[in-house]
Short mmCIF file of C-alpha atoms in Angstrom, two decimals:
data_model
loop_
_atom_site.label_atom_id
_atom_site.label_comp_id
_atom_site.label_asym_id
_atom_site.label_seq_id
_atom_site.Cartn_x
_atom_site.Cartn_y
_atom_site.Cartn_z
CA MET A 1 -67.35 25.09 -60.08
CA THR A 2 -64.12 24.37 -58.23
CA THR A 3 -63.31 21.54 -55.86
CA THR A 4 -60.20 20.00 -54.42
CA PRO A 5 -59.24 17.09 -56.70
CA GLN A 6 -59.42 13.88 -54.71
CA THR A 7 -59.07 10.32 -55.95
CA ARG A 8 -59.55 6.82 -54.65
CA THR A 9 -58.78 3.41 -56.12
CA LEU A 10 -61.34 0.73 -56.89
CA GLY A 11 -59.83 -2.11 -54.95
CA SER A 12 -56.44 -3.72 -55.43
CA THR A 13 -57.04 -4.41 -59.13
CA GLY A 14 -59.23 -1.53 -60.29
CA PRO A 15 -58.67 1.96 -61.67
CA GLN A 16 -58.08 5.24 -59.89
CA VAL A 17 -61.30 7.28 -59.86
CA SER A 18 -62.59 10.53 -58.43
CA ALA A 19 -63.51 10.39 -54.74
CA LEU A 20 -67.12 11.04 -55.73
CA GLY A 21 -68.84 9.42 -58.70
CA LEU A 22 -71.91 10.61 -60.58
CA GLY A 23 -74.87 8.24 -60.58
CA CYS A 24 -76.85 9.00 -63.73
CA MET A 25 -79.98 6.87 -63.23
CA GLY A 26 -82.28 9.73 -62.25
CA MET A 27 -81.58 11.48 -65.54
CA SER A 28 -83.57 8.76 -67.30
CA ALA A 29 -85.72 6.78 -64.91
CA LEU A 30 -87.53 6.25 -61.63
CA TYR A 31 -87.73 9.86 -60.40
CA GLY A 32 -90.20 11.25 -62.93
CA ASP A 33 -89.34 13.43 -65.90
CA ALA A 34 -85.85 14.89 -66.23
CA ASP A 35 -84.56 17.75 -68.37
CA ARG A 36 -82.29 16.27 -71.04
CA ALA A 37 -80.32 19.47 -71.65
CA GLU A 38 -79.79 19.98 -67.91
CA SER A 39 -78.75 16.34 -67.55
CA VAL A 40 -76.08 16.73 -70.23
CA ALA A 41 -74.96 20.02 -68.66
CA THR A 42 -74.69 18.27 -65.28
CA ILE A 43 -72.50 15.52 -66.72
CA HIS A 44 -70.29 18.16 -68.33
CA ALA A 45 -70.07 20.11 -65.06
CA ALA A 46 -69.11 16.93 -63.21
CA LEU A 47 -66.32 16.16 -65.68
CA GLU A 48 -65.09 19.75 -65.49
CA ALA A 49 -64.98 19.52 -61.69
CA GLY A 50 -62.79 16.40 -61.88
CA VAL A 51 -65.44 13.71 -61.47
CA THR A 52 -64.27 10.75 -63.56
CA LEU A 53 -66.67 7.94 -62.60
CA LEU A 54 -70.05 7.88 -64.35
CA ASP A 55 -72.43 5.14 -63.23
CA THR A 56 -75.34 3.80 -65.28
CA GLY A 57 -77.39 0.71 -66.06
CA ASP A 58 -78.42 -0.52 -69.49
CA PHE A 59 -82.01 -0.80 -68.21
CA TYR A 60 -82.27 2.81 -66.97
CA GLY A 61 -84.94 4.10 -69.30
CA MET A 62 -84.40 0.99 -71.46
CA GLY A 63 -81.13 2.28 -72.89
CA HIS A 64 -81.98 5.97 -72.61
CA ASN A 65 -79.35 6.60 -69.93
CA GLU A 66 -76.52 5.04 -71.92
CA LEU A 67 -77.52 7.05 -74.99
CA LEU A 68 -77.59 10.20 -72.85
CA ILE A 69 -74.11 9.55 -71.47
CA GLY A 70 -72.84 8.81 -74.97
CA GLU A 71 -74.31 12.10 -76.19
CA ALA A 72 -72.78 14.03 -73.28
CA LEU A 73 -69.34 12.51 -73.83
CA ARG A 74 -69.36 13.23 -77.57
CA ALA A 75 -70.08 16.89 -76.80
CA ALA A 76 -67.47 17.15 -74.03
CA PRO A 77 -63.92 18.47 -74.54
CA ALA A 78 -61.55 15.70 -75.52
CA ALA A 79 -59.62 15.89 -72.25
CA HIS A 80 -62.79 15.42 -70.22
CA ARG A 81 -64.05 12.65 -72.47
CA GLU A 82 -60.80 10.74 -72.10
CA GLN A 83 -60.81 10.93 -68.30
CA ALA A 84 -64.36 9.54 -68.01
CA LEU A 85 -64.73 6.00 -66.67
CA ILE A 86 -68.10 4.34 -67.24
CA SER A 87 -69.55 1.76 -64.86
CA VAL A 88 -72.47 -0.23 -66.30
CA LYS A 89 -74.97 -2.56 -64.65
CA PHE A 90 -76.78 -5.12 -66.78
CA GLY A 91 -79.11 -8.07 -66.43
CA ALA A 92 -82.50 -6.54 -65.54
CA LEU A 93 -85.30 -7.67 -67.85
CA ARG A 94 -87.84 -5.00 -68.80
CA ASP A 95 -91.01 -4.79 -70.88
CA PRO A 96 -92.67 -2.03 -72.94
CA ASP A 97 -94.93 -1.16 -70.00
CA GLU A 98 -91.77 -0.37 -68.00
CA GLY A 99 -92.31 -3.47 -65.90
CA TRP A 100 -89.61 -5.72 -64.44
CA SER A 101 -89.41 -9.46 -65.01
CA GLY A 102 -86.28 -10.71 -63.30
CA TYR A 103 -82.59 -10.89 -64.18
CA ASP A 104 -80.57 -12.82 -66.75
CA GLY A 105 -76.99 -13.73 -65.90
CA ARG A 106 -76.39 -16.43 -68.50
CA PRO A 107 -73.05 -16.05 -70.33
CA ALA A 108 -74.80 -15.60 -73.70
CA ALA A 109 -76.93 -12.84 -72.16
CA VAL A 110 -73.87 -11.16 -70.66
CA ARG A 111 -72.27 -10.94 -74.10
CA ASN A 112 -75.53 -9.72 -75.64
CA PHE A 113 -76.08 -6.99 -73.04
CA ALA A 114 -72.47 -5.81 -73.45
CA ALA A 115 -72.77 -5.58 -77.25
CA TYR A 116 -75.78 -3.28 -76.98
CA SER A 117 -74.19 -1.15 -74.25
CA LEU A 118 -71.04 -0.58 -76.27
CA GLN A 119 -73.15 0.60 -79.20
CA ARG A 120 -75.35 2.94 -77.15
CA LEU A 121 -72.43 4.44 -75.27
CA GLY A 122 -70.42 4.88 -78.46
CA THR A 123 -67.30 3.37 -76.94
CA ASP A 124 -65.08 0.37 -77.61
CA HIS A 125 -64.92 -0.69 -73.96
CA ILE A 126 -66.75 -0.52 -70.64
CA ASP A 127 -64.58 0.38 -67.66
CA VAL A 128 -66.48 -1.56 -64.97
CA TYR A 129 -69.20 -4.11 -65.79
CA ARG A 130 -71.50 -5.84 -63.32
CA ILE A 131 -74.81 -7.66 -63.13
CA ALA A 132 -77.32 -5.49 -61.27
CA ARG A 133 -78.77 -8.35 -59.23
CA VAL A 134 -77.72 -11.99 -59.02
CA ASP A 135 -79.66 -14.28 -61.33
CA PRO A 136 -80.84 -17.03 -58.95
CA ASP A 137 -80.84 -19.55 -61.80
CA VAL A 138 -77.23 -18.96 -62.85
CA PRO A 139 -74.20 -19.50 -60.58
CA ILE A 140 -72.31 -16.26 -60.03
CA GLU A 141 -69.17 -18.04 -61.27
CA GLU A 142 -70.74 -18.36 -64.73
CA THR A 143 -71.81 -14.73 -64.90
CA VAL A 144 -68.47 -13.40 -63.64
CA GLY A 145 -66.63 -15.84 -65.89
CA ALA A 146 -68.45 -14.43 -68.91
CA ILE A 147 -67.43 -10.89 -67.93
CA ALA A 148 -63.85 -12.15 -67.50
CA GLU A 149 -63.95 -13.36 -71.11
CA LEU A 150 -65.00 -9.85 -72.17
CA VAL A 151 -62.03 -8.50 -70.20
CA GLU A 152 -59.70 -10.83 -72.09
CA LYS A 153 -61.12 -9.57 -75.39
CA GLY A 154 -60.74 -5.92 -74.35
CA TYR A 155 -64.43 -5.05 -74.28
CA VAL A 156 -64.43 -4.65 -70.48
CA ARG A 157 -61.61 -3.34 -68.28
CA HIS A 158 -62.74 -4.37 -64.78
CA ILE A 159 -65.35 -6.59 -63.13
CA GLY A 160 -67.72 -5.32 -60.47
CA LEU A 161 -70.49 -6.75 -58.32
CA SER A 162 -73.78 -5.27 -57.18
CA GLU A 163 -75.90 -5.92 -54.08
CA VAL A 164 -74.37 -9.29 -53.21
CA GLY A 165 -73.65 -10.87 -49.85
CA ALA A 166 -70.37 -12.04 -48.37
CA GLU A 167 -70.55 -15.62 -49.63
CA THR A 168 -71.27 -14.51 -53.20
CA ILE A 169 -68.43 -11.98 -53.02
CA ARG A 170 -66.02 -14.77 -52.08
CA ARG A 171 -67.24 -17.04 -54.89
CA ALA A 172 -66.98 -14.23 -57.45
CA ALA A 173 -63.50 -13.22 -56.27
CA ALA A 174 -62.34 -16.83 -56.56
CA THR A 175 -63.43 -16.76 -60.21
CA ALA A 176 -61.82 -13.50 -61.38
CA PRO A 177 -60.39 -10.26 -59.95
CA ILE A 178 -63.18 -8.02 -58.63
CA ALA A 179 -62.61 -4.25 -58.54
CA ASP A 180 -65.62 -3.11 -56.55
CA LEU A 181 -68.97 -3.91 -55.03
CA GLN A 182 -71.75 -1.45 -55.72
CA ILE A 183 -74.22 -1.41 -52.84
CA GLU A 184 -76.40 0.97 -50.90
CA TYR A 185 -74.60 2.62 -47.99
CA SER A 186 -75.63 5.72 -46.09
CA LEU A 187 -76.24 6.99 -42.59
CA ILE A 188 -79.57 5.18 -42.60
CA SER A 189 -78.51 2.09 -44.60
CA ARG A 190 -75.60 0.55 -42.72
CA GLY A 191 -76.23 -3.16 -43.09
CA ILE A 192 -73.00 -3.72 -45.01
CA GLU A 193 -70.97 -2.93 -41.89
CA ARG A 194 -71.85 -6.27 -40.29
CA GLU A 195 -70.41 -8.78 -42.77
CA ILE A 196 -70.16 -7.42 -46.30
CA LEU A 197 -67.71 -4.54 -45.72
CA PRO A 198 -65.29 -6.69 -43.68
CA THR A 199 -65.34 -9.22 -46.53
CA THR A 200 -64.60 -6.68 -49.27
CA ARG A 201 -61.76 -5.28 -47.18
CA GLU A 202 -60.30 -8.71 -46.60
CA LEU A 203 -60.34 -9.38 -50.34
CA GLY A 204 -59.12 -5.95 -51.50
CA ILE A 205 -62.41 -4.96 -53.13
CA ALA A 206 -63.66 -1.36 -53.06
CA VAL A 207 -67.22 -0.23 -52.43
CA THR A 208 -69.02 2.20 -54.72
CA ALA A 209 -71.82 3.37 -52.46
CA TYR A 210 -75.13 4.41 -53.97
CA GLY A 211 -78.11 5.86 -52.12
CA VAL A 212 -75.81 7.99 -49.97
CA LEU A 213 -78.68 10.46 -49.56
CA SER A 214 -81.23 7.64 -49.47
CA ARG A 215 -82.88 8.85 -52.69
CA GLY A 216 -83.14 12.38 -51.38
CA LEU A 217 -84.68 11.39 -48.05
CA ILE A 218 -81.69 12.61 -46.03
CA SER A 219 -80.69 15.38 -48.43
CA GLY A 220 -82.27 18.08 -46.30
CA HIS A 221 -84.50 19.05 -49.22
CA PHE A 222 -87.32 16.49 -48.86
CA THR A 223 -90.46 17.63 -47.00
CA ARG A 224 -93.42 15.82 -45.47
CA ASP A 225 -95.90 17.42 -47.86
CA ARG A 226 -93.92 16.92 -51.06
CA GLN A 227 -95.98 15.62 -53.97
CA LEU A 228 -94.02 13.09 -56.00
CA ALA A 229 -94.18 13.19 -59.79
CA PRO A 230 -95.87 10.39 -61.75
CA GLY A 231 -93.41 7.53 -62.21
CA ASP A 232 -91.37 8.42 -59.13
CA PHE A 233 -90.65 5.07 -57.48
CA ARG A 234 -90.30 6.69 -54.07
CA ALA A 235 -94.10 6.67 -53.91
CA LEU A 236 -93.75 2.91 -53.31
CA SER A 237 -90.69 3.04 -51.06
CA PRO A 238 -91.40 2.06 -47.43
CA ARG A 239 -89.15 4.78 -46.03
CA PHE A 240 -91.26 7.47 -47.73
CA GLN A 241 -94.60 6.24 -46.35
CA GLY A 242 -96.71 7.74 -43.55
CA GLU A 243 -95.25 7.39 -40.09
CA ASN A 244 -91.99 6.06 -41.54
CA LEU A 245 -91.49 9.30 -43.46
CA ARG A 246 -92.25 11.43 -40.41
CA HIS A 247 -89.79 9.44 -38.28
CA ASN A 248 -87.05 9.58 -40.92
CA LEU A 249 -87.42 13.30 -41.48
CA ASP A 250 -87.07 13.82 -37.73
CA LEU A 251 -83.65 12.17 -38.07
CA VAL A 252 -82.84 14.64 -40.83
CA GLU A 253 -83.71 17.56 -38.57
CA ALA A 254 -81.33 16.22 -35.92
CA LEU A 255 -78.66 16.02 -38.60
CA ARG A 256 -79.47 19.56 -39.76
CA LYS A 257 -78.40 20.96 -36.38
CA ILE A 258 -74.96 19.42 -36.83
CA ALA A 259 -74.75 20.67 -40.41
CA GLU A 260 -75.55 24.22 -39.33
CA GLN A 261 -72.81 24.12 -36.71
CA LYS A 262 -70.34 22.98 -39.40
CA GLY A 263 -71.49 25.60 -41.90
CA ALA A 264 -72.50 22.85 -44.30
CA SER A 265 -75.73 21.53 -45.77
CA VAL A 266 -77.42 18.35 -44.58
CA ALA A 267 -76.55 16.64 -47.86
CA GLN A 268 -72.89 17.59 -47.51
CA ILE A 269 -72.72 16.14 -44.01
CA ALA A 270 -74.40 12.91 -45.14
CA ILE A 271 -72.00 12.53 -48.08
CA ALA A 272 -68.97 13.49 -45.98
CA TRP A 273 -69.94 10.80 -43.47
CA VAL A 274 -69.82 8.12 -46.20
CA LEU A 275 -66.49 9.52 -47.43
CA SER A 276 -65.17 9.24 -43.86
CA ARG A 277 -65.89 5.51 -43.70
CA GLY A 278 -62.69 4.63 -45.55
CA GLU A 279 -60.50 5.31 -48.56
CA ASP A 280 -61.93 2.16 -50.15
CA ILE A 281 -65.42 3.69 -50.39
CA VAL A 282 -66.47 5.90 -53.31
CA PRO A 283 -69.88 7.55 -52.88
CA LEU A 284 -72.06 7.93 -55.97
CA VAL A 285 -74.18 11.09 -55.96
CA GLY A 286 -77.34 11.02 -58.05
CA ALA A 287 -77.46 14.69 -59.01
CA ARG A 288 -79.72 15.52 -61.94
CA ARG A 289 -79.02 19.25 -61.88
CA ARG A 290 -75.92 21.39 -61.70
CA ASP A 291 -76.93 23.05 -58.43
CA ARG A 292 -77.38 19.70 -56.70
CA LEU A 293 -74.05 18.53 -58.13
CA ALA A 294 -72.30 21.63 -56.81
CA GLU A 295 -73.78 21.01 -53.36
CA ALA A 296 -72.67 17.37 -53.39
CA LEU A 297 -69.13 18.25 -54.47
CA GLY A 298 -68.95 20.65 -51.55
CA ALA A 299 -68.89 17.57 -49.31
CA LEU A 300 -65.27 17.08 -50.39
CA GLU A 301 -64.41 20.23 -48.44
CA VAL A 302 -66.12 19.06 -45.23
CA THR A 303 -63.84 17.52 -42.62
CA LEU A 304 -65.46 15.50 -39.87
CA ASP A 305 -63.42 15.09 -36.70
CA ALA A 306 -64.05 12.55 -33.94
CA ALA A 307 -66.46 14.88 -32.14
CA ASP A 308 -68.43 15.47 -35.34
CA LEU A 309 -68.68 11.75 -36.04
CA ALA A 310 -69.84 11.07 -32.49
CA ALA A 311 -72.50 13.78 -32.78
CA ILE A 312 -73.70 12.33 -36.09
CA GLU A 313 -73.83 8.83 -34.59
CA ASP A 314 -75.86 10.19 -31.70
CA ALA A 315 -78.27 12.02 -34.02
CA VAL A 316 -78.68 9.13 -36.45
CA PRO A 317 -77.73 5.83 -34.81
CA ALA A 318 -77.26 2.71 -36.89
CA ASP A 319 -80.62 1.04 -37.67
CA ALA A 320 -82.45 4.26 -36.75
CA ALA A 321 -84.40 4.44 -40.02
CA ALA A 322 -88.02 3.34 -40.22
CA GLY A 323 -88.93 1.11 -43.16
CA GLU A 324 -86.98 -1.15 -45.50
CA ARG A 325 -84.90 0.41 -48.27
CA TYR A 326 -86.95 -1.27 -51.03
CA PRO A 327 -90.49 -2.67 -51.31
CA ALA A 328 -90.73 -6.34 -50.33
CA ALA A 329 -90.73 -7.65 -53.91
CA GLN A 330 -87.46 -5.87 -54.67
CA MET A 331 -85.90 -6.83 -51.34
CA ALA A 332 -86.39 -10.46 -52.38
CA HIS A 333 -83.97 -9.91 -55.29
CA LEU A 334 -81.16 -8.67 -53.03
CA ASP A 335 -78.53 -11.33 -52.44
CA SER A 336 -76.99 -8.83 -50.01
CA GLU A 337 -80.02 -9.13 -47.70
CA HIS A 338 -80.13 -12.92 -47.53
#
């Protein structure tokens, strides 16, 4: 697998990373069963191709994902292992039935979560650390302040944020240097353009964009009659339901025409569009297999000129998607949507 090495920087205070990051969640959770050996092989292929940013959460599979990444890194060549930067989300409270029961951003909890992550990952530091969702009972200043203490002690290198709105970004940035905001951003999820993205740019904070293919919806591979595996959370996602799904897949077909004219896949056009939004944006691709990773990396070779961007905008206008990006209960946890 060969690609053109490209890098971007996580804000004015963060590290240099690959222009695309690998989101590892699907290797452990929320999309049904995954093949462990293929997952490890995909991480290795990403590192070999020059991908340096690996994104995870300590609650993905209740620690499974961190253990998987740790296993993959131990088996990787030393040069690849040393170039890997790990971004970790914490704070989600789980139960043995795989349920969710809120978020904990107390300083003592921050230190506790970090201790377990370091052990599972088999590393002495976490490159970027962030709470997955704001704990409504704990001021963001306290949570970020606790991460800042971990930075001072060398256990964390940089502080990130996740799914927070402009006011919270400002409060966090006034507490400690923030490298990046992780938030959903894609052709059909463009809400950050109104207030959040201008705020991060004003403050010198990068965006690591997840959901760039909207969980496969705009990958060009999802079909109306697809049967989702048990445990696949897309079965509950509004954008994958009934008329919403039909409408959204019609958008994909409009995008496919542009992709064919460019000699690219739908997924590559969708990823290239996010890459085109600015050098301060690093898309995370959630590939679970080497073939999907290879396709995603091909987006780095796609150049979109003004005519291409106009055609894409015409095919998939802002706010064109039908359905919210999460079920109502999960939308309520998003500071970025309030």
